[in-house]
Amino acid sequence: MRAVTWQGVNEVGVETVPDPTILNDHDVVLRVTRTTTCGSDLHLIGGYIPAMRTGDVIGHEFLGEVVEVGPGVRDRRVGDRVVVNSFVACGHCWYCRQELYSLCDNGNPDPGITEGLWGQSPGGCFGYSHAMGGFAGSHAEYVRVPYADVGTFVVPDEVSDDRALFASDAVSTGWMGADLAGTKPGDTVAVWGAGGVGQMAARAAMLLGAEQVHVIDRLPERLEQVRRHVGAEVIDYSTTDVMAELRERTGGRGPDVCIEAVGMEAHSTGVQGVYDQVKQQLRLQTDRPSAVREAILACRKGGSVFVLGVFAGPVDKFPLGAAMNKGLTLRGAQVHGQRYTPRILEHMARGELVTEHLATHVMPLEDAARGYRMFKDKEDGCVRAVFLPHG
Ligand SMILES: NC(=O)c1ccc[n+]([C@@H]2O[C@H](COP(=O)([O-])OP(=O)(O)OC[C@H]3O[C@@H](n4cnc5c(N)ncnc54)[C@H](O)[C@@H]3O)[C@@H](O)[C@H]2O)c1
Ligand SMILES: [Zn+2]
Ligand SMILES: [Zn+2]
């Protein structure tokens, strides 16, 4: 079959690889109908995530049709139209029973690398390096999905492929951030980053009852999407002092909840930005944490900061003093998608959660290298490139 593979730092290719087969009783094989780029893939392609090998199939946000079912699978049938969570989780271990699916003890069959980095290993993720389980990704004609009863969800007829696709990762991640940050009715929420993840965090916060939601970015086409399709307020950080503006909009108090949806390749204007960039390029630090710093400084005393953006290692100039003295709650996580997907599909079916606008560029799988270039450089207003493996 044809698949999109990692070919070294900043190199993506399309090549023929072996077809997937059922390896475990609980697997299904899916015919991929739609698969899309995620900000996390940029960190991977940029060489910031360890243990990628040339020829690894990438991609983790996808939708498809079940074509083969392992003998241990109970609830899925050939022909089911399903959306699949990006993280692989067993559904039975202690973490899965707490609904902390991305922390699954069985989802990563190769936990040694991340145990070395972080002390313990989170679960595995499709197409996200041998540190995260070494699973072949979804940018392919077919993909093997382990623990299919846990990680796949049948899409209701009322929800289109274009909409359901993003329940896989962008929406579930955004929803988790708003939920686990403790968003309550009446809260003010600020979100850094207006990519798919930030937009969906903002929408989730609104559906959870937030009274005011502000989204921060510098790309005008994305801020326009936030206004039109999400219904939140926007702040352009290239022209506005974000801290002062948030204070102004919250009567001097600051947001109750701050959600960071930017990650390790954040842009920054000041000296700190140049310093972070040089250190990252010399591989002296893996991450550029400028949006996390700002979120911690902007948050109201006693508020909550949630890091959705992906980070890999230690960071510099982390404002621990502000976090401690302001009594902040600081959390982060890879997505516990299985916990939120049923609810998300219901909101999608009722038309309360729309995502079609995120798919700014739809193309055949063969054009993936072009799609990634556009997505990386945010060219032509690209928010997500969606690949169609079967035309
Ligand atoms: N926790 C998870 O499970 C999970 C899941 C999916 C994605 N992610 C991560 O979430 C982050 C966002 O993903 P995405 O797909 O939306 O990415 P994206 O690249 O499409 O969007 C990132 C946005 O951040 C903006 N930005 C850059 N610097 C900024 C700054 N200093 N302040 C405000 N905005 C800034 C960019 O202009 C861009 O619009 C990435 O780090 C990705 O790896 C995490
Ligand atoms: Zn992702
Ligand atoms: Zn588990």
XYZ file of N, CA and C in Angstrom, residues 80 303 320 339 344 381:
18
model
N -18.127 -0.925 9.578
C -18.366 0.198 10.500
C -17.550 1.419 10.071
N -5.655 30.584 39.852
C -6.255 30.039 38.625
C -5.560 28.762 38.177
N 8.669 29.436 37.747
C 8.203 28.634 38.874
C 7.757 29.524 40.041
N -12.062 9.173 26.588
C -12.936 9.711 27.629
C -13.958 10.709 27.070
N -18.333 14.229 22.372
C -17.994 15.114 21.249
C -18.855 14.767 20.027
N -2.993 30.205 4.173
C -3.973 30.048 5.259
C -4.187 28.611 5.691
